[in-house]
C-alpha cells in the first residue's frame, strides 16, 4: 500500500488543539462582537510583543497588509519601488494596483532579494536622475531577507523599506524576529502560511505611532476619532474576531512547530545534500527560517514530480514564473534594468517538498528514500 503524505497537514494540527479552538470560537459567538472584538486587541498586543515591534494592527489579509503599508507611506502614481523578481504575485500586484512602478531586483542563492543587485539598481536609477520611493522586500519560504544590508541601503539612499513577511513570520536574524525589519512589516494569516488562521487574515507592524494611527484609520474607511467622521480615503480591511481567537490558540504552539520544522529541514538536507542533481536550501549563518516551504533546486524536475506523485508524495513549484515573466506585469518591462538571471533560472528548477510540523519520521524517511531512488537510475 502506498503511504499518502499531505503537503501541508492542517488536520493533524487541528487535532492537537481541537478542544481549545472550539472553546475559543464558542466564547466569541457568545460575546457577539464578530469584527475587531477583544480577541483582536489581545492578538495585536501579543504579536507586537512576539516580534518586538511597538505596534501591530490586524487587517483582512496579507495583500491588504501590504496595501495599507504602502498607502501609509503615501505612495504616489509613478513612484518607483524596488522589489524582488521572485515572490508570490501579491507583492508586486499591490505596487502596480496603487499606480506605482515595480522595478525588479534579482535574487541570490537564498531565494531572497540580492543586496548587490539592489544597490546596483539604486545607483543606476540615481545616475539617470530617477527618484526612487522605496524598497519592498520579501522573506520568501520563511527565511528573512538580508535585512541588515537592505536597511543600510534604504537609510543611505533615503528610501523607505517595507518587509513583506507573509511567509516569514517566525523567522529570525540573530535574535531579531521577522516583522521587525524596515519601516513597516506585513504578514498574512492565510491557512497555509507559517502562522495561519481558518480563513483570511493579516497584520501590519511598525514602531511609528504616526504610521500606526494612520493605518488604524485606513483599515476602517479612513475614520477619524469617531466612526462616522471620515478623514481619509481608506479601505474596509478588518480582522474577524473568530480568526483572532483561532490565532491566539495557534500562537501558543507556534514556537514548537517552528522547532519541529527546523528539525525536519535538517533531516531533508542531510539526506539530500549528497545528490549531484539537487541543491538544498541555503540558510545563512545566524538566520532561522520558519520553513513556509522547503524548496530544492533539482534536475529533471517534471519527471521527479511525476515519480513522487505515484509514490504518494505531493510536491509543488513555487514559483514557475518570475514577476517579470507574468503577463499582468509585462507593461513594466520598459522600466527594467539589467538581467534577472538567477530568478529566471531558479524558476525552471525549484521544487517544494511536503513541509509541516506533523510529518512523521517514517514519512520523512519515505520521501528521502524515494528521491534517492529516483536519482540512482
Ligand atoms: C501569501 C502571500 C501574500 C498575500 O497574503 P494573502 O493573505 O493571501 O493576501 C503576500 N506576499 C507573499 C510573499 C505571500 O506569500
mmCIF file with all atom_site columns, C-alpha atoms in Angstrom, residues 7-8 86 110-111 140-143 167 192 194 258 260-275 278-283 289-298 304 308 313-319 349-357 359 364 367-368 371:
data_model
loop_
_atom_site.group_PDB
_atom_site.id
_atom_site.type_symbol
_atom_site.label_atom_id
_atom_site.label_alt_id
_atom_site.label_comp_id
_atom_site.label_asym_id
_atom_site.label_entity_id
_atom_site.label_seq_id
_atom_site.pdbx_PDB_ins_code
_atom_site.Cartn_x
_atom_site.Cartn_y
_atom_site.Cartn_z
_atom_site.occupancy
_atom_site.B_iso_or_equiv
_atom_site.pdbx_formal_charge
_atom_site.auth_seq_id
_atom_site.auth_comp_id
_atom_site.auth_asym_id
_atom_site.auth_atom_id
_atom_site.pdbx_PDB_model_num
ATOM 1  C CA . UNK A 1 7   ? 1.892  18.692 1.519   1.00 0.00 ? 7   UNK A CA 1
ATOM 2  C CA . UNK A 1 8   ? 0.684  20.765 4.483   1.00 0.00 ? 8   UNK A CA 1
ATOM 3  C CA . UNK A 1 86  ? 10.835 36.014 -7.234  1.00 0.00 ? 86  UNK A CA 1
ATOM 4  C CA . UNK A 1 110 ? 18.797 32.236 -0.552  1.00 0.00 ? 110 UNK A CA 1
ATOM 5  C CA . UNK A 1 111 ? 15.867 32.936 -2.963  1.00 0.00 ? 111 UNK A CA 1
ATOM 6  C CA . UNK A 1 140 ? 10.477 34.017 0.939   1.00 0.00 ? 140 UNK A CA 1
ATOM 7  C CA . UNK A 1 141 ? 9.790  30.453 2.108   1.00 0.00 ? 141 UNK A CA 1
ATOM 8  C CA . UNK A 1 142 ? 10.151 31.503 5.795   1.00 0.00 ? 142 UNK A CA 1
ATOM 9  C CA . UNK A 1 143 ? 13.677 32.939 5.564   1.00 0.00 ? 143 UNK A CA 1
ATOM 10 C CA . UNK A 1 167 ? 5.743  33.744 4.551   1.00 0.00 ? 167 UNK A CA 1
ATOM 11 C CA . UNK A 1 192 ? -1.082 27.606 4.742   1.00 0.00 ? 192 UNK A CA 1
ATOM 12 C CA . UNK A 1 194 ? 3.578  29.667 8.976   1.00 0.00 ? 194 UNK A CA 1
ATOM 13 C CA . UNK A 1 258 ? 8.893  26.098 14.035  1.00 0.00 ? 258 UNK A CA 1
ATOM 14 C CA . UNK A 1 260 ? 9.868  20.798 14.605  1.00 0.00 ? 260 UNK A CA 1
ATOM 15 C CA . UNK A 1 261 ? 10.085 22.130 11.042  1.00 0.00 ? 261 UNK A CA 1
ATOM 16 C CA . UNK A 1 262 ? 13.717 23.078 11.587  1.00 0.00 ? 262 UNK A CA 1
ATOM 17 C CA . UNK A 1 263 ? 14.492 19.512 12.643  1.00 0.00 ? 263 UNK A CA 1
ATOM 18 C CA . UNK A 1 264 ? 12.725 18.194 9.538   1.00 0.00 ? 264 UNK A CA 1
ATOM 19 C CA . UNK A 1 265 ? 14.673 20.611 7.321   1.00 0.00 ? 265 UNK A CA 1
ATOM 20 C CA . UNK A 1 266 ? 17.953 19.321 8.798   1.00 0.00 ? 266 UNK A CA 1
ATOM 21 C CA . UNK A 1 267 ? 16.874 15.748 8.077   1.00 0.00 ? 267 UNK A CA 1
ATOM 22 C CA . UNK A 1 268 ? 15.896 16.574 4.492   1.00 0.00 ? 268 UNK A CA 1
ATOM 23 C CA . UNK A 1 269 ? 19.081 18.498 3.812   1.00 0.00 ? 269 UNK A CA 1
ATOM 24 C CA . UNK A 1 270 ? 21.443 15.925 5.283   1.00 0.00 ? 270 UNK A CA 1
ATOM 25 C CA . UNK A 1 271 ? 19.772 13.115 3.318   1.00 0.00 ? 271 UNK A CA 1
ATOM 26 C CA . UNK A 1 272 ? 19.615 15.007 0.001   1.00 0.00 ? 272 UNK A CA 1
ATOM 27 C CA . UNK A 1 273 ? 22.733 17.191 0.015   1.00 0.00 ? 273 UNK A CA 1
ATOM 28 C CA . UNK A 1 274 ? 24.915 14.431 -1.435  1.00 0.00 ? 274 UNK A CA 1
ATOM 29 C CA . UNK A 1 275 ? 22.828 14.048 -4.604  1.00 0.00 ? 275 UNK A CA 1
ATOM 30 C CA . UNK A 1 278 ? 19.989 18.546 -6.177  1.00 0.00 ? 278 UNK A CA 1
ATOM 31 C CA . UNK A 1 279 ? 20.786 21.864 -4.481  1.00 0.00 ? 279 UNK A CA 1
ATOM 32 C CA . UNK A 1 280 ? 19.349 22.042 -0.948  1.00 0.00 ? 280 UNK A CA 1
ATOM 33 C CA . UNK A 1 281 ? 18.117 25.369 0.541   1.00 0.00 ? 281 UNK A CA 1
ATOM 34 C CA . UNK A 1 282 ? 20.833 27.620 1.979   1.00 0.00 ? 282 UNK A CA 1
ATOM 35 C CA . UNK A 1 283 ? 20.255 29.279 5.349   1.00 0.00 ? 283 UNK A CA 1
ATOM 36 C CA . UNK A 1 289 ? 13.767 30.018 8.822   1.00 0.00 ? 289 UNK A CA 1
ATOM 37 C CA . UNK A 1 290 ? 10.157 29.292 9.784   1.00 0.00 ? 290 UNK A CA 1
ATOM 38 C CA . UNK A 1 291 ? 10.024 26.984 6.720   1.00 0.00 ? 291 UNK A CA 1
ATOM 39 C CA . UNK A 1 292 ? 6.896  28.200 4.988   1.00 0.00 ? 292 UNK A CA 1
ATOM 40 C CA . UNK A 1 293 ? 8.322  25.959 2.253   1.00 0.00 ? 293 UNK A CA 1
ATOM 41 C CA . UNK A 1 294 ? 11.260 23.596 1.909   1.00 0.00 ? 294 UNK A CA 1
ATOM 42 C CA . UNK A 1 295 ? 12.461 24.326 -1.621  1.00 0.00 ? 295 UNK A CA 1
ATOM 43 C CA . UNK A 1 296 ? 15.131 22.471 -3.577  1.00 0.00 ? 296 UNK A CA 1
ATOM 44 C CA . UNK A 1 297 ? 16.586 23.122 -6.986  1.00 0.00 ? 297 UNK A CA 1
ATOM 45 C CA . UNK A 1 298 ? 16.575 19.921 -8.982  1.00 0.00 ? 298 UNK A CA 1
ATOM 46 C CA . UNK A 1 304 ? 10.771 13.701 -10.448 1.00 0.00 ? 304 UNK A CA 1
ATOM 47 C CA . UNK A 1 308 ? 6.954  11.183 -6.414  1.00 0.00 ? 308 UNK A CA 1
ATOM 48 C CA . UNK A 1 313 ? 4.354  12.318 -2.249  1.00 0.00 ? 313 UNK A CA 1
ATOM 49 C CA . UNK A 1 314 ? 2.895  15.683 -3.356  1.00 0.00 ? 314 UNK A CA 1
ATOM 50 C CA . UNK A 1 315 ? 5.296  18.429 -4.480  1.00 0.00 ? 315 UNK A CA 1
ATOM 51 C CA . UNK A 1 316 ? 4.664  21.975 -5.733  1.00 0.00 ? 316 UNK A CA 1
ATOM 52 C CA . UNK A 1 317 ? 6.515  24.517 -7.868  1.00 0.00 ? 317 UNK A CA 1
ATOM 53 C CA . UNK A 1 318 ? 6.873  27.836 -6.018  1.00 0.00 ? 318 UNK A CA 1
ATOM 54 C CA . UNK A 1 319 ? 7.085  29.663 -8.451  1.00 0.00 ? 319 UNK A CA 1
ATOM 55 C CA . UNK A 1 349 ? 14.321 24.157 -11.332 1.00 0.00 ? 349 UNK A CA 1
ATOM 56 C CA . UNK A 1 350 ? 12.668 24.898 -7.953  1.00 0.00 ? 350 UNK A CA 1
ATOM 57 C CA . UNK A 1 351 ? 10.612 22.200 -6.267  1.00 0.00 ? 351 UNK A CA 1
ATOM 58 C CA . UNK A 1 352 ? 9.000  22.341 -2.817  1.00 0.00 ? 352 UNK A CA 1
ATOM 59 C CA . UNK A 1 353 ? 8.654  19.165 -0.736  1.00 0.00 ? 353 UNK A CA 1
ATOM 60 C CA . UNK A 1 354 ? 5.966  18.442 1.890   1.00 0.00 ? 354 UNK A CA 1
ATOM 61 C CA . UNK A 1 355 ? 6.742  20.598 4.943   1.00 0.00 ? 355 UNK A CA 1
ATOM 62 C CA . UNK A 1 356 ? 4.747  20.830 8.156   1.00 0.00 ? 356 UNK A CA 1
ATOM 63 C CA . UNK A 1 357 ? 5.389  20.206 11.832  1.00 0.00 ? 357 UNK A CA 1
ATOM 64 C CA . UNK A 1 359 ? 5.451  14.914 9.334   1.00 0.00 ? 359 UNK A CA 1
ATOM 65 C CA . UNK A 1 364 ? 10.391 11.840 6.066   1.00 0.00 ? 364 UNK A CA 1
ATOM 66 C CA . UNK A 1 367 ? 10.259 10.959 0.975   1.00 0.00 ? 367 UNK A CA 1
ATOM 67 C CA . UNK A 1 368 ? 14.081 10.973 1.160   1.00 0.00 ? 368 UNK A CA 1
ATOM 68 C CA . UNK A 1 371 ? 14.163 10.898 -4.091  1.00 0.00 ? 371 UNK A CA 1
#
